[in-house]
Every structure is written in structure tokens, then in C-alpha cells.
Amino acid sequence: MTTAPLAGRLDGLLFFPVTAFAPDGSVDVDTFRAHVRAGVDAGAAAVFACCGTGEFHALTPEEFRDCVAAAVEETAGRVPVVAGTGYGTALAVRYARLAEQAGADGLLAMPPYLVVADQAGLLRHYTELAAATSLDVIVYQRDNAVLTPDTAVALARTDGVIGLKDGLGDLGLMQRIVSAVRAEGLDLLYFNGLPTAELTGAAYRGIGVTLYSSAVFCFAPDLALAYHRALASGDDATVDLLVDGFYRPLVELRAQGRGYAVSLVKAAVRMEGLDVGPVRPPLSEPAPEHLDALARLVERGRALVKELGA
């Protein structure tokens, strides 16, 4: 764990590694280490270990602890490590404490399991989670955890809560949240957390949300970095070409199967030469025709980058 504040270190392309599994179904920590190391070497600004793309839902507490510790060791302080946590409050606190013991720099608090809570319940959940460790918390808004602007303001006032990651995609709500927090003289980091965030990167940037998680970085960091450079520099022509030629078709392919936001990414990592194994149940592997389409799409994306010199 580094001593510099987490909020000041989250500036750049955020890497959400997949979790590697061996043929017998166990966690393959060595391959996971190689995946993390390759991402950091490629230019990741942070590692978000054991989060959605990393199949947090499928990991035991012991596996989670081992993977977070491996990510911390592989990054060696070069970039921060943020670990996922979730389920009900008691389990979320347990995972948070395991992450702290493993040396993580922060937490991504995923939605509570199954229940649809009211705003008071959500606020209590995240407040208790933030108080349970010394780690800074980023709240992940999506599914059954959708915040009102008033709740976002209350979270911005909560010690230990530093950010809000939006996986809902309601830009009107996000603008209201950003405005409400700003009007109170408070600060939060905001993240675009949609499954293929690059598709909506320009739209989120329009309301001041510049940070995002890139699933594409897991398997094609060259494509992800080319897009990130274009978006950050205001090169709209390159952004549009990559969206039209790669990211939009990728989103349309992802929509062809349940769980493809994870299984398609993991399949792509394998295609690129690192055997991270299959997804764990209840997720399933992509259909063969979708894997063929994925391979063609990645090839097309790289041809675009080469043509653009991006």
C-alpha cells in the first residue's frame, strides 16, 4: 500500500484484469500475476483487482485475498491497486478488511447483493463500509444501487468516500449529481463505468467525467491507449473512427450473449496468447461464431490504429 492519497493517483487509463483459472477450476495466481504485470507494463494508471471483469462474484474470500495480494506485489507501488467488495454490509466489510490486509490502496464498492434498498439503506451501507477500514472507497452505481443527488452529496461528505463510478448510463442523473455535489463545495471523483466505456467516453466527458474503466485494455492495450490519447487530446476525428469501426461493433457483439461483458473479454485475453482459463459458472463461454467475430473485430481495430498512426 502506498502512502500517497488514492484520489491524486487515479489519472489515466484504468485496468480491470480478469481473474485466471487453471484447468482444474482453481485460481491460477501465477497467470493472474502475468496478466497484471503486462497491463502495468503497457501503461495502466491503476489496477482494479477482483472487480466485475475479475469475477468478484465467483471468488471465495481466500481466493480474493490471494489475488489482491498478488496484484499489490506485482505493481510494487508503481500504480495503485483498488479491490472490489460487495454483497451485504457484513460481507462487504469482511472483503474490505481482507483487501486492506493484502495491501490494497482502495475499494470499489459494488452493489449490495439481491436486495433493492432505499436511499437511507444505501447510505448506511456505504458509510459503514467506509468506516470499516482505512481504505478509500469508490461507490459503484448500477443495477439495484442507484443514488439520488442528495445521497451523492451525503456520500461526498462521508470520510473515506472519494468517488462514484457510474454503470447506469443515465447522463441526466449524472449531471444532476455532479451539479449537486459541486454546489455544496464538495469533491468526488467520477468514473464512466459502463461495460465498454469508450463508446460513451465523449458524452461523459461533456459533463466532466473523464475517468473510465477499459475492458478492452485487458486484451488490446494498444487499441485502448490509442482511443484514450485521442479522447484526452480532443482528437474527435480519431475518436469517431475508432467508435465507428471498433467500439460500436464490439458493443453490438457483446449484446449477443448474457454475461459477455466478462466472458467475451476473457476469451479475447486468451486469443492474445495468455491462457487465463474459462469463466466460472453461472457464466458461460461465448458461442464459437461470436469468438470468430471477436477475432476479426480486434484485427480490424488494429488495422484502423495502424492506418491512423494513433
Coordinates of C-alpha atoms in Angstrom, one line a residue:
M1 CA 0.0 0.0 0.0
T2 CA 1.4 3.4 -1.0
T3 CA 1.3 6.5 1.2
A4 CA 0.1 9.0 -1.5
P5 CA -3.6 9.7 -1.4
L6 CA -5.5 7.5 -3.8
A7 CA -7.6 10.3 -5.4
G8 CA -4.5 12.0 -6.6
R9 CA -3.1 8.9 -8.3
L10 CA -6.2 7.9 -10.4
D11 CA -5.3 9.8 -13.5
G12 CA -5.1 7.8 -16.7
L13 CA -6.4 4.5 -18.1
L14 CA -7.8 2.2 -15.5
F15 CA -7.1 -1.6 -15.9
F16 CA -9.7 -4.2 -14.6
P17 CA -7.8 -7.5 -15.0
V18 CA -9.6 -10.8 -15.4
T19 CA -9.0 -13.5 -12.8
A20 CA -7.2 -16.5 -14.2
F21 CA -8.4 -20.0 -13.6
A22 CA -6.4 -23.3 -14.0
P23 CA -7.8 -26.3 -15.9
D24 CA -8.9 -27.8 -12.5
G25 CA -11.0 -24.7 -11.8
S26 CA -8.7 -23.3 -9.1
V27 CA -7.4 -19.7 -9.2
D28 CA -4.2 -19.6 -11.3
V29 CA -2.3 -16.9 -9.3
D30 CA 0.8 -17.1 -11.5
T31 CA -1.1 -16.4 -14.7
F32 CA -3.0 -13.6 -12.9
R33 CA 0.3 -12.1 -11.9
A34 CA 1.5 -12.2 -15.5
H35 CA -1.8 -10.5 -16.6
V36 CA -1.4 -7.7 -14.1
R37 CA 2.3 -7.2 -14.9
A38 CA 1.6 -7.0 -18.6
G39 CA -1.1 -4.4 -18.0
V40 CA 1.1 -2.2 -15.8
D41 CA 4.0 -2.5 -18.3
A42 CA 1.6 -1.5 -21.1
G43 CA 0.7 1.8 -19.3
A44 CA -2.2 1.2 -17.0
A45 CA -2.7 4.0 -14.4
A46 CA -4.3 1.7 -11.8
V47 CA -5.2 -1.9 -11.3
F48 CA -8.8 -2.7 -10.1
A49 CA -8.4 -6.3 -9.0
C50 CA -11.2 -8.7 -8.4
C51 CA -14.0 -6.4 -9.6
G52 CA -16.7 -7.1 -12.1
T53 CA -14.4 -8.2 -15.0
G54 CA -12.4 -10.1 -12.5
E55 CA -15.4 -12.2 -11.5
F56 CA -15.6 -11.0 -7.9
H57 CA -18.9 -12.8 -7.6
A58 CA -17.3 -16.1 -8.2
L59 CA -14.3 -15.8 -5.8
T60 CA -14.1 -17.2 -2.3
P61 CA -12.7 -14.8 0.4
E62 CA -9.4 -16.7 0.4
E63 CA -9.1 -16.5 -3.4
F64 CA -9.9 -12.8 -3.3
R65 CA -7.2 -12.2 -0.7
D66 CA -4.6 -14.1 -2.7
C67 CA -5.4 -12.3 -5.9
V68 CA -5.4 -8.8 -4.3
A69 CA -2.1 -9.6 -2.6
A70 CA -0.6 -10.8 -5.9
A71 CA -1.7 -7.6 -7.7
V72 CA -0.1 -5.5 -4.9
E73 CA 3.1 -7.4 -5.2
E74 CA 3.2 -7.2 -9.0
T75 CA 2.5 -3.5 -9.1
A76 CA 5.1 -2.8 -6.4
G77 CA 3.8 0.7 -5.8
R78 CA 4.1 1.8 -9.4
V79 CA 0.3 2.3 -9.7
P80 CA -2.5 1.9 -7.1
V81 CA -4.4 -1.3 -6.6
V82 CA -8.2 -1.0 -5.9
A83 CA -10.0 -4.1 -4.8
G84 CA -13.7 -5.0 -5.3
T85 CA -16.0 -5.5 -2.5
G86 CA -19.7 -6.3 -2.3
Y87 CA -22.7 -8.4 -1.1
G88 CA -24.4 -7.3 2.2
T89 CA -22.7 -4.9 4.6
A90 CA -21.2 -7.6 6.8
L91 CA -19.6 -9.5 3.9
A92 CA -18.6 -6.2 2.2
V93 CA -16.7 -5.3 5.3
R94 CA -15.1 -8.7 5.5
Y95 CA -13.8 -8.4 1.9
A96 CA -12.7 -4.8 2.6
R97 CA -10.6 -5.9 5.6
L98 CA -9.1 -8.7 3.5
A99 CA -8.2 -6.2 0.8
E100 CA -6.6 -3.9 3.5
Q101 CA -4.6 -6.8 4.9
A102 CA -3.4 -7.6 1.4
G103 CA -2.1 -4.1 0.9
A104 CA -4.7 -2.6 -1.4
D105 CA -4.9 1.2 -1.8
G106 CA -8.7 1.4 -2.1
L107 CA -12.0 -0.3 -2.6
L108 CA -14.6 -0.4 -5.4
A109 CA -17.9 -0.9 -3.6
M110 CA -20.2 -2.9 -5.9
P111 CA -24.0 -3.0 -5.4
P112 CA -25.4 -4.9 -2.4
Y113 CA -26.5 -8.5 -3.2
L114 CA -30.1 -9.0 -4.5
V115 CA -32.0 -6.5 -2.4
V116 CA -33.3 -3.2 -3.6
A117 CA -32.6 -0.8 -0.8
D118 CA -33.9 2.7 -0.3
Q119 CA -31.6 5.7 -0.2
A120 CA -31.2 5.6 3.6
G121 CA -30.2 2.0 3.5
L122 CA -27.7 2.6 0.7
L123 CA -26.2 5.5 2.6
R124 CA -25.9 3.5 5.7
H125 CA -24.3 0.6 3.8
Y126 CA -21.6 2.7 2.2
T127 CA -21.0 4.7 5.4
E128 CA -20.4 1.6 7.4
L129 CA -18.1 0.2 4.7
A130 CA -16.1 3.4 4.6
A131 CA -15.7 3.4 8.3
A132 CA -14.5 -0.3 8.5
T133 CA -11.0 0.2 7.1
S134 CA -8.5 2.9 6.3
L135 CA -9.0 2.4 2.6
D136 CA -10.7 5.0 0.4
V137 CA -14.0 3.9 -1.3
I138 CA -15.4 4.4 -4.7
V139 CA -19.1 3.6 -4.9
Y140 CA -20.3 1.8 -8.0
Q141 CA -23.7 3.0 -9.1
R142 CA -25.6 0.4 -11.2
D143 CA -28.5 -2.1 -11.1
N144 CA -30.0 -2.0 -7.6
A145 CA -27.7 0.7 -6.3
V146 CA -28.8 4.0 -7.9
L147 CA -28.3 7.2 -6.0
T148 CA -30.2 10.4 -5.9
P149 CA -28.2 13.7 -5.9
D150 CA -28.9 14.2 -2.2
T151 CA -27.5 10.8 -1.4
A152 CA -24.4 11.5 -3.6
V153 CA -23.9 14.8 -1.6
A154 CA -24.2 12.8 1.7
L155 CA -21.6 10.4 0.4
A156 CA -19.3 13.2 -0.6
R157 CA -19.4 14.4 3.0
T158 CA -18.6 10.8 4.3
D159 CA -15.0 10.3 5.4
G160 CA -13.3 7.8 3.2
V161 CA -15.7 8.0 0.2
I162 CA -13.7 9.6 -2.7
G163 CA -15.6 8.7 -5.9
L164 CA -18.6 7.5 -7.8
K165 CA -18.4 5.1 -10.7
D166 CA -21.5 5.1 -12.9
G167 CA -22.5 1.9 -14.6
L168 CA -26.1 3.1 -15.1
G169 CA -25.7 5.3 -18.1
D170 CA -28.2 7.9 -17.2
L171 CA -26.4 11.1 -18.2
G172 CA -29.1 13.3 -16.9
L173 CA -28.9 11.8 -13.4
M174 CA -25.1 12.0 -13.5
Q175 CA -25.2 15.7 -14.5
R176 CA -27.6 16.4 -11.6
I177 CA -25.3 14.5 -9.2
V178 CA -22.2 16.4 -10.4
S179 CA -24.0 19.7 -10.1
A180 CA -25.4 19.0 -6.6
V181 CA -22.0 17.9 -5.2
R182 CA -20.3 20.9 -6.8
A183 CA -22.9 23.3 -5.5
E184 CA -22.2 22.2 -2.0
G185 CA -18.5 22.9 -2.4
L186 CA -17.6 19.2 -2.2
D187 CA -15.4 17.0 -4.4
L188 CA -15.9 13.5 -5.8
L189 CA -14.0 11.6 -8.5
Y190 CA -16.4 10.4 -11.2
F191 CA -15.9 7.4 -13.4
N192 CA -17.7 6.1 -16.5
G193 CA -18.2 2.5 -15.6
L194 CA -20.3 1.2 -18.5
P195 CA -19.2 -2.2 -19.8
T196 CA -17.5 -0.7 -22.9
A197 CA -16.9 2.8 -21.6
E198 CA -15.2 4.1 -24.7
L199 CA -18.5 4.1 -26.6
T200 CA -19.8 6.8 -24.3
G201 CA -16.5 8.4 -23.4
A202 CA -17.1 11.7 -25.3
A203 CA -20.6 12.0 -23.9
Y204 CA -19.4 11.6 -20.3
R205 CA -16.5 13.9 -20.9
G206 CA -19.1 16.6 -21.8
I207 CA -20.4 16.6 -18.2
G208 CA -16.9 16.5 -16.7
V209 CA -16.5 12.7 -16.2
T210 CA -13.0 11.9 -17.7
L211 CA -12.0 8.7 -15.8
Y212 CA -13.2 5.4 -17.1
S213 CA -12.6 1.7 -16.9
S214 CA -11.5 0.0 -20.1
A215 CA -12.3 -3.7 -20.5
V216 CA -10.5 -3.5 -23.9
F217 CA -7.3 -2.7 -22.2
C218 CA -7.3 -6.3 -20.8
F219 CA -6.7 -7.8 -24.3
A220 CA -5.8 -4.9 -26.6
P221 CA -4.0 -2.2 -24.6
D222 CA -2.7 -0.7 -27.9
L223 CA -6.3 -0.1 -29.0
A224 CA -7.4 1.2 -25.6
L225 CA -4.5 3.6 -25.3
A226 CA -4.9 4.9 -28.9
Y227 CA -8.5 5.8 -28.0
H228 CA -7.6 7.2 -24.7
R229 CA -4.9 9.5 -26.2
A230 CA -7.4 10.7 -28.9
L231 CA -10.1 11.4 -26.3
A232 CA -7.8 13.2 -23.9
S233 CA -6.3 15.4 -26.7
G234 CA -9.6 16.3 -28.3
D235 CA -8.9 14.4 -31.4
D236 CA -12.6 13.9 -32.3
A237 CA -11.9 12.5 -35.8
T238 CA -9.8 9.6 -34.4
V239 CA -12.4 9.0 -31.6
D240 CA -15.2 8.8 -34.1
L241 CA -13.3 6.4 -36.4
L242 CA -12.4 4.1 -33.5
V243 CA -16.0 4.2 -32.2
D244 CA -17.5 3.6 -35.6
G245 CA -15.0 0.9 -36.7
F246 CA -14.3 -0.9 -33.4
Y247 CA -16.1 0.1 -30.3
R248 CA -19.7 0.2 -31.5
P249 CA -19.4 -3.2 -33.3
L250 CA -17.8 -4.6 -30.1
V251 CA -20.8 -3.4 -28.0
E252 CA -23.2 -4.9 -30.6
L253 CA -21.3 -8.2 -30.3
R254 CA -21.3 -8.0 -26.5
A255 CA -25.1 -7.7 -26.7
Q256 CA -25.4 -11.1 -28.4
G257 CA -24.9 -13.1 -25.2
R258 CA -25.6 -13.0 -21.5
G259 CA -22.5 -12.3 -19.4
Y260 CA -20.5 -11.3 -22.5
A261 CA -19.2 -8.2 -20.6
V262 CA -17.0 -10.7 -18.8
S263 CA -16.8 -13.9 -20.9
L264 CA -16.0 -12.1 -24.2
V265 CA -13.2 -10.1 -22.6
K266 CA -11.7 -13.2 -21.0
A267 CA -11.9 -15.0 -24.4
A268 CA -10.1 -12.1 -26.0
V269 CA -7.3 -12.3 -23.4
R270 CA -6.9 -16.0 -24.3
M271 CA -6.9 -15.1 -28.0
E272 CA -4.0 -12.7 -27.4
G273 CA -1.9 -15.6 -26.0
L274 CA -2.4 -15.6 -22.2
D275 CA -4.4 -18.7 -21.1
V276 CA -6.5 -17.2 -18.3
G277 CA -8.9 -20.1 -18.4
P278 CA -12.7 -20.0 -18.8
V279 CA -15.3 -18.1 -16.8
R280 CA -16.7 -19.8 -13.7
P281 CA -20.4 -20.7 -13.5
P282 CA -23.0 -19.3 -13.7
L283 CA -21.4 -17.5 -16.6
S284 CA -20.8 -19.4 -19.9
E285 CA -18.3 -19.2 -22.7
P286 CA -19.2 -17.2 -25.8
A287 CA -20.5 -19.1 -28.9
P288 CA -17.9 -20.1 -31.5
E289 CA -19.3 -17.8 -34.1
H290 CA -19.0 -14.9 -31.7
L291 CA -15.4 -15.7 -31.0
D292 CA -14.7 -15.7 -34.7
A293 CA -16.4 -12.3 -35.0
L294 CA -14.3 -11.0 -32.0
A295 CA -11.1 -12.1 -33.6
R296 CA -12.0 -10.3 -36.8
L297 CA -13.0 -7.2 -34.9
V298 CA -9.8 -6.9 -33.0
E299 CA -7.9 -7.3 -36.2
R300 CA -10.0 -4.6 -37.8
G301 CA -9.4 -2.3 -34.8
R302 CA -5.6 -2.7 -35.1
A303 CA -5.7 -2.0 -38.8
L304 CA -7.6 1.2 -38.0
V305 CA -5.0 2.3 -35.4
K306 CA -2.1 1.5 -37.9
E307 CA -3.9 3.5 -40.6
L308 CA -4.4 6.4 -38.3
G309 CA -0.9 6.3 -36.8
A310 CA -2.7 6.7 -33.5

